[in-house]
Tab-separated table of C-alpha atoms in Angstrom:
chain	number	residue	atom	x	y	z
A	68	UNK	CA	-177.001	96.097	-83.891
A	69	UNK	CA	-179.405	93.666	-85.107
A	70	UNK	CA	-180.944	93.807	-88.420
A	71	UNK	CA	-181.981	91.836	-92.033
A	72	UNK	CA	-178.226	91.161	-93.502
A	73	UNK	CA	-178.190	93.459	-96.695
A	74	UNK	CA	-177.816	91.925	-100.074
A	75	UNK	CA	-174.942	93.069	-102.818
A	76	UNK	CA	-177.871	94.877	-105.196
A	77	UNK	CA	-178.733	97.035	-102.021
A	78	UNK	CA	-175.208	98.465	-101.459
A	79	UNK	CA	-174.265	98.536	-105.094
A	80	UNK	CA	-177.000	101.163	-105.479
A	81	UNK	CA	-175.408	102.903	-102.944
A	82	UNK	CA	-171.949	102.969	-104.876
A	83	UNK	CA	-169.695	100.646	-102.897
A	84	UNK	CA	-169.409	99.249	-99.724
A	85	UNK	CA	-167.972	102.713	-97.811
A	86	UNK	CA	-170.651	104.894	-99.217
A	87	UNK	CA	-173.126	101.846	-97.835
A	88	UNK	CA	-171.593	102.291	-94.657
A	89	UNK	CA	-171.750	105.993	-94.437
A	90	UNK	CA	-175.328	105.680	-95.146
A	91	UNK	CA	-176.564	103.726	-92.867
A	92	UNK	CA	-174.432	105.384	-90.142
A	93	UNK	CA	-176.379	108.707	-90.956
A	94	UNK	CA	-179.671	106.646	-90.650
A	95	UNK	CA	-178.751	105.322	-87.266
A	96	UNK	CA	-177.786	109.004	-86.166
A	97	UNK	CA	-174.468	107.556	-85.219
A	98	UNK	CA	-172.408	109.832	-87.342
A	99	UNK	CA	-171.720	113.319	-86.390
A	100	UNK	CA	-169.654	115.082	-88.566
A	101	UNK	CA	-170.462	118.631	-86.942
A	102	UNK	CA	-169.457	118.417	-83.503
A	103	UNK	CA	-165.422	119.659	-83.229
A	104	UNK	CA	-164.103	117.515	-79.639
A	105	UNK	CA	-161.495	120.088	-79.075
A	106	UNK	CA	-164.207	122.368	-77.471
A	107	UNK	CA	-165.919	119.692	-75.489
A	108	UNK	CA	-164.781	119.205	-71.938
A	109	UNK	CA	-165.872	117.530	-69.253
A	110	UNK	CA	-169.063	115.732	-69.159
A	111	UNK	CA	-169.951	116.638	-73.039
A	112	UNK	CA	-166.423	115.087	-74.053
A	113	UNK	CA	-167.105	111.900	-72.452
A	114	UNK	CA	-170.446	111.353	-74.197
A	115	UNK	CA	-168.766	112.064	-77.770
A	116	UNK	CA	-166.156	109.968	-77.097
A	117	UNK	CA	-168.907	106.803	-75.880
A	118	UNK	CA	-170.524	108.114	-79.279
A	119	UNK	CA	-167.758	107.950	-81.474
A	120	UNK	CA	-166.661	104.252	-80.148
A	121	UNK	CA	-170.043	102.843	-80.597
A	122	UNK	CA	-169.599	104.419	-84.048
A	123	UNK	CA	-166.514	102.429	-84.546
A	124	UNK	CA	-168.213	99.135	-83.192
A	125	UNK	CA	-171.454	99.632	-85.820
A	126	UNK	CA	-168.914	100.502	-88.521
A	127	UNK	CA	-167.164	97.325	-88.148
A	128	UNK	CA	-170.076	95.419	-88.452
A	129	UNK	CA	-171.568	97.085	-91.187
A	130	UNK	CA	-167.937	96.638	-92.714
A	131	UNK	CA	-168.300	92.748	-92.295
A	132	UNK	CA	-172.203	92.477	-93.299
A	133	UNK	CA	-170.615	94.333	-96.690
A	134	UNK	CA	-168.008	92.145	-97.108
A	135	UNK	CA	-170.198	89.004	-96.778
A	136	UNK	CA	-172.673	90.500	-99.158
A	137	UNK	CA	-169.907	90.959	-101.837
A	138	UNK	CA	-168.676	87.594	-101.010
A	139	UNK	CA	-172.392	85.879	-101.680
A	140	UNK	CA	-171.938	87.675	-105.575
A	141	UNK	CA	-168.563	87.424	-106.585
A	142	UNK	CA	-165.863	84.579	-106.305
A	143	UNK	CA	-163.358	86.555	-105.086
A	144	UNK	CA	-160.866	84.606	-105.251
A	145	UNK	CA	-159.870	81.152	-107.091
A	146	UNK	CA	-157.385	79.629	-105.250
A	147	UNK	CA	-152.937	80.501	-105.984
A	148	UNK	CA	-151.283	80.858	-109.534
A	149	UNK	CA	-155.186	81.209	-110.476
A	150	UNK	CA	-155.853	84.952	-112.361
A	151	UNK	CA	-159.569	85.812	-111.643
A	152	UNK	CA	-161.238	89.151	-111.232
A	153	UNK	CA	-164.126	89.684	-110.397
A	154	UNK	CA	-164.883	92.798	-113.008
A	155	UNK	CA	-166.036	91.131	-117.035
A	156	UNK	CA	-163.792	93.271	-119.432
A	157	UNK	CA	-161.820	93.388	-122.674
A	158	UNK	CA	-158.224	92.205	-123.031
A	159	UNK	CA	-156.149	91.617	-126.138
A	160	UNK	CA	-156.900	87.783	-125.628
A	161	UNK	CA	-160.423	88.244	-126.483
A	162	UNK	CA	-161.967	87.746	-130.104
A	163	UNK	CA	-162.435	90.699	-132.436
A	164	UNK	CA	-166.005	89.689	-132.041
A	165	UNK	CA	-166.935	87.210	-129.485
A	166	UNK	CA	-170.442	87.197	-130.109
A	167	UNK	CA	-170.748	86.081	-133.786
A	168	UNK	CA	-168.465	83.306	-132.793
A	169	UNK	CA	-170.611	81.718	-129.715
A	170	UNK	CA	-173.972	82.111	-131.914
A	171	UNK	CA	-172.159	80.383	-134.847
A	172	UNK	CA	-171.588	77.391	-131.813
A	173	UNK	CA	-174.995	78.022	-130.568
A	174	UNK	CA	-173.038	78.682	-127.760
A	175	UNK	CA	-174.981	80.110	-124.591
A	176	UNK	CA	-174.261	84.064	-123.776
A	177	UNK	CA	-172.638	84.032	-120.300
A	178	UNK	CA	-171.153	87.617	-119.155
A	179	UNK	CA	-169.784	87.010	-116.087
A	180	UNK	CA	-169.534	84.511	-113.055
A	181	UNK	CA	-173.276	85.196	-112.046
A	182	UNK	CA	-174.483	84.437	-115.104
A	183	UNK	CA	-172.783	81.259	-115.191
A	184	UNK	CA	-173.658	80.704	-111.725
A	185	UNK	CA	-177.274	80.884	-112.686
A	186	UNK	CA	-177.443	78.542	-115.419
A	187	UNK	CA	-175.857	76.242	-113.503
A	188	UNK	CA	-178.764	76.106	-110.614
A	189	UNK	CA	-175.836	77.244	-108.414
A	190	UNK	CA	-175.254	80.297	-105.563
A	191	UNK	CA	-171.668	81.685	-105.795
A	192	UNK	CA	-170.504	80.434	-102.785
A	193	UNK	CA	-171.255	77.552	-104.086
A	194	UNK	CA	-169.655	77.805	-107.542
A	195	UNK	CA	-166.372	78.696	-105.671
A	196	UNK	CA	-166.447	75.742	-103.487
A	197	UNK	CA	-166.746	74.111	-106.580
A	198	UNK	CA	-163.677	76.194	-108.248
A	199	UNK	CA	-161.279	76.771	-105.932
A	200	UNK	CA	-158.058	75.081	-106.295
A	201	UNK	CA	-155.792	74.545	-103.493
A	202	UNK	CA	-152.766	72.473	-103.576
A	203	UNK	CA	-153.573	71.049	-100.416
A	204	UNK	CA	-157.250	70.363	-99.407
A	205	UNK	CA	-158.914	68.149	-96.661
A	206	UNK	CA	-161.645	67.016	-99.248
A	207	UNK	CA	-161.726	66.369	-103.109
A	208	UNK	CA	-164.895	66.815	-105.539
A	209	UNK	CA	-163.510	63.436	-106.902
A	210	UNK	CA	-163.401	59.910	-106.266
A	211	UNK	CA	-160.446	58.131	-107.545
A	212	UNK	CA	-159.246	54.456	-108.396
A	213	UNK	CA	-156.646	53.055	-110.516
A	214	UNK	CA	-157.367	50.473	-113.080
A	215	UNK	CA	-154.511	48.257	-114.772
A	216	UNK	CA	-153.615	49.311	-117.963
A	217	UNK	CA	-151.934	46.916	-120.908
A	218	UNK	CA	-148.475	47.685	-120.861
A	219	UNK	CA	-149.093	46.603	-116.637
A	220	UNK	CA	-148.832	50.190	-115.634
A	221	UNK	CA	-151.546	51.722	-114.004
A	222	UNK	CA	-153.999	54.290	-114.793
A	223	UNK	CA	-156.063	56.826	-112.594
A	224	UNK	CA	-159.816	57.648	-112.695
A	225	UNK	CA	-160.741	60.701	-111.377
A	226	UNK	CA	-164.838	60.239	-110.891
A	227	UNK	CA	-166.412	63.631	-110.331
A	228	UNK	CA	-168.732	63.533	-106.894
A	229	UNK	CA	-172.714	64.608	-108.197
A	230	UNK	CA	-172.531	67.867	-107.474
A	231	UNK	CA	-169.495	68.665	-109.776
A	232	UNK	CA	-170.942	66.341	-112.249
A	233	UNK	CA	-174.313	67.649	-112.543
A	234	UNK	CA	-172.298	71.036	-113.366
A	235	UNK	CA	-169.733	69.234	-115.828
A	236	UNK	CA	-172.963	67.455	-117.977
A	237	UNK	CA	-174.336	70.721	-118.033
A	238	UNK	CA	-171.122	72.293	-119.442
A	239	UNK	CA	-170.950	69.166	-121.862
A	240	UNK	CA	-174.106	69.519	-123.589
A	241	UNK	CA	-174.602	72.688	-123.726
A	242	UNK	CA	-170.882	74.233	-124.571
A	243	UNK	CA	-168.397	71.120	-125.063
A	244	UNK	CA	-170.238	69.425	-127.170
A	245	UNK	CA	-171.006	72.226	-129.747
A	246	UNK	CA	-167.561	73.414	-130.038
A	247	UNK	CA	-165.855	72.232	-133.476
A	248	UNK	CA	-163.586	69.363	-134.109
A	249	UNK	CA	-162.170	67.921	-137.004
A	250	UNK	CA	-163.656	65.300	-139.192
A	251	UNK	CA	-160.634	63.160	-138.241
A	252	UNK	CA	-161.836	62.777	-134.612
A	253	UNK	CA	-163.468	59.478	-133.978
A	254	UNK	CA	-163.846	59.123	-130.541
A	255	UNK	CA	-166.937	59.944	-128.438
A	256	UNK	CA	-168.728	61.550	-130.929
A	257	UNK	CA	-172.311	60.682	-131.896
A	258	UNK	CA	-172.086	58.365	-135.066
A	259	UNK	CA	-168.431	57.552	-134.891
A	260	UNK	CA	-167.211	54.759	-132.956
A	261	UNK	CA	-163.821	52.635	-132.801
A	262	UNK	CA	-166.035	51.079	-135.617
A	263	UNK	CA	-165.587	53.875	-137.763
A	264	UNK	CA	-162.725	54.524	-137.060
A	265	UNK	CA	-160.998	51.153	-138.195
A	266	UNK	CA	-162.658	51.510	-141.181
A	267	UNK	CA	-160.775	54.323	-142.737
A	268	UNK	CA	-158.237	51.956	-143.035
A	269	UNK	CA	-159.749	48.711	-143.763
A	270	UNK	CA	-157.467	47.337	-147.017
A	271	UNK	CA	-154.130	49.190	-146.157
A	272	UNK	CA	-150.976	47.865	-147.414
A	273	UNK	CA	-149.284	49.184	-144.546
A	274	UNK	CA	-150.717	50.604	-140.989
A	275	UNK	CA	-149.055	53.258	-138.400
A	276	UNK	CA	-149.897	53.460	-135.633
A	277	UNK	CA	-148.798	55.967	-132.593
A	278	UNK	CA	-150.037	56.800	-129.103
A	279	UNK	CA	-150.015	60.076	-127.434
A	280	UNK	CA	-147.943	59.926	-123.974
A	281	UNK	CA	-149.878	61.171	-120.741
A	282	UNK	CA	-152.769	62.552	-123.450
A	283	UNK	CA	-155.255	63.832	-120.507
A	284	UNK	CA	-152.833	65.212	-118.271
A	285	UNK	CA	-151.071	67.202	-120.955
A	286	UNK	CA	-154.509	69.140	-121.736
A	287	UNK	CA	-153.466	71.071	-118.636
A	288	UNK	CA	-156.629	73.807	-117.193
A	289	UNK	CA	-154.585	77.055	-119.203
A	290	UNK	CA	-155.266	75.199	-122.393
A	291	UNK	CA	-158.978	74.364	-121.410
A	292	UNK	CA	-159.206	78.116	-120.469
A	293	UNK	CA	-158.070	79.055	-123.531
A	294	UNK	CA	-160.448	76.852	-125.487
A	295	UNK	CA	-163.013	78.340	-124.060
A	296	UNK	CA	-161.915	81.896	-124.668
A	297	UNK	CA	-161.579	81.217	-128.616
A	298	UNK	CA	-165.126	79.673	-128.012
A	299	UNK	CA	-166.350	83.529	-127.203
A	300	UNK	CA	-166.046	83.926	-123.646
A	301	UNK	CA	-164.592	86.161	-121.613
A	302	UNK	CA	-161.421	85.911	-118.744
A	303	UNK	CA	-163.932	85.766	-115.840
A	304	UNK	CA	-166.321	83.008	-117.283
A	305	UNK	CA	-163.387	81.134	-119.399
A	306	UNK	CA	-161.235	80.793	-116.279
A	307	UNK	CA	-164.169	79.075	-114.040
A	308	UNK	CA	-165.737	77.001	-116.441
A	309	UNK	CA	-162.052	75.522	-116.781
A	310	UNK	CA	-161.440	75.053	-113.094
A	311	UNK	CA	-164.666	72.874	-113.139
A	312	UNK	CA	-163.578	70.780	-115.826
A	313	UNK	CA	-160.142	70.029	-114.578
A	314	UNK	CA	-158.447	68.560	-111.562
A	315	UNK	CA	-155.110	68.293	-110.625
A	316	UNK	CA	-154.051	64.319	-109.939
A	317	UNK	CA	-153.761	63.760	-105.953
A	318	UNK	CA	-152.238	61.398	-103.803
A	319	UNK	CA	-153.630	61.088	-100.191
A	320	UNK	CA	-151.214	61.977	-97.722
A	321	UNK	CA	-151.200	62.513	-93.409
A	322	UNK	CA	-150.356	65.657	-92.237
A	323	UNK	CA	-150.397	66.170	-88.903
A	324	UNK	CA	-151.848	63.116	-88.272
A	325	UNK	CA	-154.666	63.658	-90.461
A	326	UNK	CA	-155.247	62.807	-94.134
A	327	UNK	CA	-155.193	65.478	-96.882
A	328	UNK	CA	-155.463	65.330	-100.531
A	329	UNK	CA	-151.909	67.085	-101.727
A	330	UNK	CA	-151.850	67.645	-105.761
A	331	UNK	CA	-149.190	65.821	-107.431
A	332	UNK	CA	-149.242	67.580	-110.811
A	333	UNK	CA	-150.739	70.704	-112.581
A	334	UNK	CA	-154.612	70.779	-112.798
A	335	UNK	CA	-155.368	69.100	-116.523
A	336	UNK	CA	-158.322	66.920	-118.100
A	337	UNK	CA	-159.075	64.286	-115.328
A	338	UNK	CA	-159.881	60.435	-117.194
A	339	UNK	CA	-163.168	60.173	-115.561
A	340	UNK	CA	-165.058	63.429	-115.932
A	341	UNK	CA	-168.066	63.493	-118.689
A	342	UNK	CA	-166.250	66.603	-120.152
A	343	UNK	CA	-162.893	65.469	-120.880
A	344	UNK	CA	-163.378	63.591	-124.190
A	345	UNK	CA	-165.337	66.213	-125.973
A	346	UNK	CA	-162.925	69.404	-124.389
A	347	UNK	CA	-160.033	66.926	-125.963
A	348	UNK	CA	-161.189	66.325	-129.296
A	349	UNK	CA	-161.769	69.946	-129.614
A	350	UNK	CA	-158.013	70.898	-128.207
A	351	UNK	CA	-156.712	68.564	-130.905
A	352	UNK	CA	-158.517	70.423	-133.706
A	353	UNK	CA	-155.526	72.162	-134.886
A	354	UNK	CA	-153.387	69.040	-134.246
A	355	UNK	CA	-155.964	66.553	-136.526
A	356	UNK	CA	-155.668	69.664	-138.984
A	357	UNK	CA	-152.229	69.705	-139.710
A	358	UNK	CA	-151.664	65.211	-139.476
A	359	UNK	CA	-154.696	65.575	-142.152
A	360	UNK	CA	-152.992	67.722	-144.306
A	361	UNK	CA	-149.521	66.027	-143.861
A	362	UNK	CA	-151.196	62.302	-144.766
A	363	UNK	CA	-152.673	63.670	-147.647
A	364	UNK	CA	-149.981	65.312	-148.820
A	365	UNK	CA	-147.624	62.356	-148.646
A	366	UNK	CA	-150.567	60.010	-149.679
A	367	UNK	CA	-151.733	58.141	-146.220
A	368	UNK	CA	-155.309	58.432	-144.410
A	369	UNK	CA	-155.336	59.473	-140.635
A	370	UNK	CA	-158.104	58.934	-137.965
A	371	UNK	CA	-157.604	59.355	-134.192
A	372	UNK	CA	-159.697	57.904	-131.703
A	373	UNK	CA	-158.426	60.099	-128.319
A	374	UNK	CA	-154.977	59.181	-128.081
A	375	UNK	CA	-154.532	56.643	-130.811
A	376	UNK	CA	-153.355	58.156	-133.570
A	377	UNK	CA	-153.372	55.750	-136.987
A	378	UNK	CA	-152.077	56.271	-140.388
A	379	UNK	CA	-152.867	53.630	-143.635
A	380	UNK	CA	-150.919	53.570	-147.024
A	381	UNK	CA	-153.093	51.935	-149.496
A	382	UNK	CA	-150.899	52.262	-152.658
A	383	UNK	CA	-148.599	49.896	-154.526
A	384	UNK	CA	-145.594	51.840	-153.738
A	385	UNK	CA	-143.435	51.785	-150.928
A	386	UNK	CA	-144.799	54.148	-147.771
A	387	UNK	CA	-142.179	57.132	-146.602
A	388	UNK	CA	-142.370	55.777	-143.600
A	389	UNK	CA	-139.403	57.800	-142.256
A	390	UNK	CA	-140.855	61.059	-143.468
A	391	UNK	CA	-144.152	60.694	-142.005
A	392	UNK	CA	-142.659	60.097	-138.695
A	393	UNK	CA	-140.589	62.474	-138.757
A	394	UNK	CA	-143.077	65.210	-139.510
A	395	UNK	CA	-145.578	63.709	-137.090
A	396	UNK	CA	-143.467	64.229	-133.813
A	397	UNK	CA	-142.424	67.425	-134.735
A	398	UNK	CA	-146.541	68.417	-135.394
A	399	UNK	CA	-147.001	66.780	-131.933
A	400	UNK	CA	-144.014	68.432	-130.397
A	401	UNK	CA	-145.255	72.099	-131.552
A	402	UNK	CA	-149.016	71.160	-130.495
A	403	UNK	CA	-147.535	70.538	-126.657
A	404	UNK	CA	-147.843	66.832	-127.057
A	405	UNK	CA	-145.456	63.807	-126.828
A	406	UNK	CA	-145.694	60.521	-128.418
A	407	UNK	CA	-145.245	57.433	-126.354
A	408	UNK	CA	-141.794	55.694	-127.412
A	409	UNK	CA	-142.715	52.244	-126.673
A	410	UNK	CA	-146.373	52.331	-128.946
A	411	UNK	CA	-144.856	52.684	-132.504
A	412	UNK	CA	-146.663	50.072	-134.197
A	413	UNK	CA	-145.934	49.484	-138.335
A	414	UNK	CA	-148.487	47.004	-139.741
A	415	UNK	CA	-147.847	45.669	-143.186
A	416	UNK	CA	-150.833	43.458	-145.345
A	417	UNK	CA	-148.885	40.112	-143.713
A	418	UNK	CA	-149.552	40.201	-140.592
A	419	UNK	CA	-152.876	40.702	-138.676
A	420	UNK	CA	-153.738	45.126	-138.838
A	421	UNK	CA	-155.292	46.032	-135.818
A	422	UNK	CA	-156.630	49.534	-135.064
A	423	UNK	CA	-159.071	50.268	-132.214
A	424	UNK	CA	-159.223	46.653	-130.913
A	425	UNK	CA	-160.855	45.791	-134.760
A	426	UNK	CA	-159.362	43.628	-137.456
A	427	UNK	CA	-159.246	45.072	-140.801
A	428	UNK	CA	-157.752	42.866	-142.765
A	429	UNK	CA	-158.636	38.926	-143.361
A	430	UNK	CA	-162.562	40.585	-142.688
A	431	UNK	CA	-165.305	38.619	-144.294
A	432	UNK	CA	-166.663	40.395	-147.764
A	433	UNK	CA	-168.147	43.344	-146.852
A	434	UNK	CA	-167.153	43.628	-143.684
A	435	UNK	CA	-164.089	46.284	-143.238
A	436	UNK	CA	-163.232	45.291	-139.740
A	437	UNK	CA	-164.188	42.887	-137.324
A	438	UNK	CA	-163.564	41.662	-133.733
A	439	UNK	CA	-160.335	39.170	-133.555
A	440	UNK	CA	-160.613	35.778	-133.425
A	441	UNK	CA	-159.745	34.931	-130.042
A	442	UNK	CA	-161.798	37.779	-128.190
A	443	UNK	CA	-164.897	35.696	-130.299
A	444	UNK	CA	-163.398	32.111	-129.136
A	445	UNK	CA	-163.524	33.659	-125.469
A	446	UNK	CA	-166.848	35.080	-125.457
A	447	UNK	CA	-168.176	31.624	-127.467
A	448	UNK	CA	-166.273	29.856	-124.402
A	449	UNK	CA	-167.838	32.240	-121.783
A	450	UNK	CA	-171.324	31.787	-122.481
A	451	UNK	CA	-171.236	27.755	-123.560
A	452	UNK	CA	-169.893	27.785	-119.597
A	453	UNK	CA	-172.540	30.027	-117.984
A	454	UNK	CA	-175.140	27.790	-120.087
A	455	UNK	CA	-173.998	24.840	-118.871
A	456	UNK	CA	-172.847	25.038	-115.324
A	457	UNK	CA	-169.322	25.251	-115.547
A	458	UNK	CA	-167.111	27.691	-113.689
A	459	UNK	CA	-165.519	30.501	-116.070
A	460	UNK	CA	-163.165	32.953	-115.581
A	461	UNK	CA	-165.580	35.544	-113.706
A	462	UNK	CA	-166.862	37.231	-116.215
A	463	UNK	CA	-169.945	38.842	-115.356
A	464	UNK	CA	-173.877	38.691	-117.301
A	465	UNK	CA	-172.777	42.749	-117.686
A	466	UNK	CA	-169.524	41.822	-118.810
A	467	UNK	CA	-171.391	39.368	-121.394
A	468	UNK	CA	-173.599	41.573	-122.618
A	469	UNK	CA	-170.825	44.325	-123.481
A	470	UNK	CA	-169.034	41.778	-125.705
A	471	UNK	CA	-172.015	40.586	-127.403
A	472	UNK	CA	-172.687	43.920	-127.911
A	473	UNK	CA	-169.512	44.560	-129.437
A	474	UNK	CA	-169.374	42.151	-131.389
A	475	UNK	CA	-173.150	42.802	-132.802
A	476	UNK	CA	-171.603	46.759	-133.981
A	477	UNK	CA	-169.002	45.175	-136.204
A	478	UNK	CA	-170.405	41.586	-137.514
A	479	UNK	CA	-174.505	41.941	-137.266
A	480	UNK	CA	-174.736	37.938	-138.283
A	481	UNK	CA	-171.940	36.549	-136.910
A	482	UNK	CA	-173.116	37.776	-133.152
A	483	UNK	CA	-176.929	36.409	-133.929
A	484	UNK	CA	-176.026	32.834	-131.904
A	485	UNK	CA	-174.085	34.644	-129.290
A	486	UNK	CA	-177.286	37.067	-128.576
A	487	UNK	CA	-179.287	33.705	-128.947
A	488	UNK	CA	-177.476	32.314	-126.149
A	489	UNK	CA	-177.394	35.681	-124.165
A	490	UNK	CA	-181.281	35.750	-124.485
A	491	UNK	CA	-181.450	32.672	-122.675
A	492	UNK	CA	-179.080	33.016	-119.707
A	493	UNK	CA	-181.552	36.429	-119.037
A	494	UNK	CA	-184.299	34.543	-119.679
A	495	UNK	CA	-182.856	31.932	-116.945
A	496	UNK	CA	-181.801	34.505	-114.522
A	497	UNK	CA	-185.868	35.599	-114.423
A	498	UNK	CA	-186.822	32.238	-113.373
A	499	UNK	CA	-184.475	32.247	-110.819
């Protein structure tokens, strides 16, 4: 049998795939549903019998040709431990009016997988290659690389190949970044910056400051999926467009002589991805909610900037210190978060207050925070050695500009000289 593969639409009209089958059997003429073989004999009997297995042989095909149809529009399936159905319905998870909530995001409408699949410029098959988890795969959607963290540990980037990050910026501007979060929330939001952020505090008598343990991997894919069911969507939709934004962490492992990429965790928000800082902030609502309302109840201010979490007392009196702590690990403990034990930082008026990398106290009149001294004294050192000819310690024209940069957000005239001298290492890089 050789024919034009049929598409989903054609069979659905049909009813399913059976009834497809049926039908096209009849217009084949390879079903006979009149002739009884108990009075055949003979001759006759061996022709209904050639009949009915070439029956059999076109059924099976038509059987697979269904099958591959259904496959081309709908996932199917999403990989183990991963609930997906194909079917868009109601469930007691979903809001009491889904609807009104997405247009009060100006959140796009997206029924079901194929709708999704659309507005991502994707084919299904493609959207579950995308999707799928497996605990054990032969190729990753990510690149990863460690860089060195602070303390000396080290910590994992998880850089999404294009294809999965075409589909993640989509997801970003049009869904992440329109979902709410509190006014707490500092970090990687448009108009807020580590700037802003330090200062809140700039003045304080006294400074906390705490750090969230394992912050990206504890926003595991169930959470994600459940941020964007209180966002208005369905089971179907909420469950893919969290597989896409998470990955479990992998190591890279032989098996059989050959290398596969086995998961070493649950999936969760992978450092890396352009979605994970907006899907964050808007996971912590509830979490900036209640530290708000405990600071101003016992008379601090609070900010976070992704994982940093800072507190300032700005009154005469002495700070209940022991309270607020208290209160905030049990806040973070019922939000499914854990602060790191070695990051407790209490700042008091004399000693140098840092928060976000910024100074805020000893800042020059009005100025609430500014870059410390000896990040300055290095960059000054930096570019007097570029200028001159000397060797430095490898830093980089990017790396130069990123500083100056920096420094230009907090202290406008104090960076003029430095972006003076910047101008004319470009300039001399030209005429090279």
């Amino acid at each position: 049998m050789s024919e034009t593969p049929p598409t989903w639409e054609e069979i659905a009209q049909v009813g399913d795939i059976e009834r497809w089958v049926v039908a096209r059997l009849r217009q084949l003429g390879l079903l006979d549903e009149t002739t009884d073989p108990a009075k055949l004999a003979g001759a006759a009997l061996r022709q209904f019998k050639a009949r009915r297995e070439e029956e059999r042989k076109v059924r099976k095909q038509l059987r697979q040709q269904g099958w591959a149809a259904f496959r081309q529009a709908h996932l199917v399936h999403l990989g183990a431990d991963v609930f997906h159905h194909d079917t868009p319905d109601q469930d007691r998870y979903d809001l009491p009016d889904p609807e009104t909530r997405r247009e009060a995001n100006a959140l796009p409408a997206l029924k079901d997988a194929q709708a999704l699949a659309k507005a991502l410029d994707l084919t299904i098959p493609r959207l579950r290659w995308l999707a799928f988890h497996r605990e054990v795969d032969s190729g990753s959607h990510y690149q990863y690389w460690t860089i060195p963290k602070r303390d000396g540990g080290a910590r994992l980037i998880s850089a999404p190949k294009p294809t999965l990050k075409k589909s993640q910026r989509w997801i970003l501007r049009q869904i992440a970044e329109r979902l709410p979060v509190h006014g707490a929330a500092h970090g990687f939001l448009p108009g807020r910056s580590i700037f802003s952020n330090a200062a809140v505090h700039a003045g304080a008598r006294t400074v906390v400051k705490l750090d969230i343990r394992h912050f990206y991997p504890t926003v595991t894919w169930r959470r994600v999926k459940g941020l964007f069911r209180k966002g208005g969507y369905g089971e179907q939709v909420a469950t893919v467009l969290a597989l896409l934004c998470t990955e479990a962490p992998r190591e890279l492992l032989p098996i059989n002589g050959k290398p596969y990429h086995v998961a070493s965790g649950p999936r969760a928000l992978p450092q890396g991805a352009p979605t994970s800082p907006a899907l964050s902030n808007t996971v912590c609502l509830r979490l900036d909610c209640r530290l708000s309302g405990l600071s101003q109840k016992l008379g601090f201010r609070y900010t976070r900037y992704a994982d940093d979490l800072t507190f300032s007392w700005h009154d005469a009196a002495l700070p209940p210190l022991g309270r607020l702590l208290r209160c905030v690990h049990l806040i973070l403990k019922a939000e499914g978060f854990v602060p790191h034990p070695e990051k407790t930082r209490i700042l008091r008026r004399g000693r140098r207050q840092t928060v976000t990398g910024l100074v805020i106290n000893e800042a020059p009149a009005g100025s609430p925070a500014r870059v410390p001294r000896a990040q300055v004294r290095r960059l000054r050192a930096a570019l007097h050695n570029r200028l001159n000819g000397k060797p430095g310690n490898g830093e980089s024209l990017a790396q130069l500009r990123g500083w100056v940069a920096f420094l230009h957000m907090t202290d406008p005239e104090r960076a003029k000289p430095f972006l003076a001298q910047l101008k004319q290492l470009e300039e001399r890089g030209k005429d090279e």
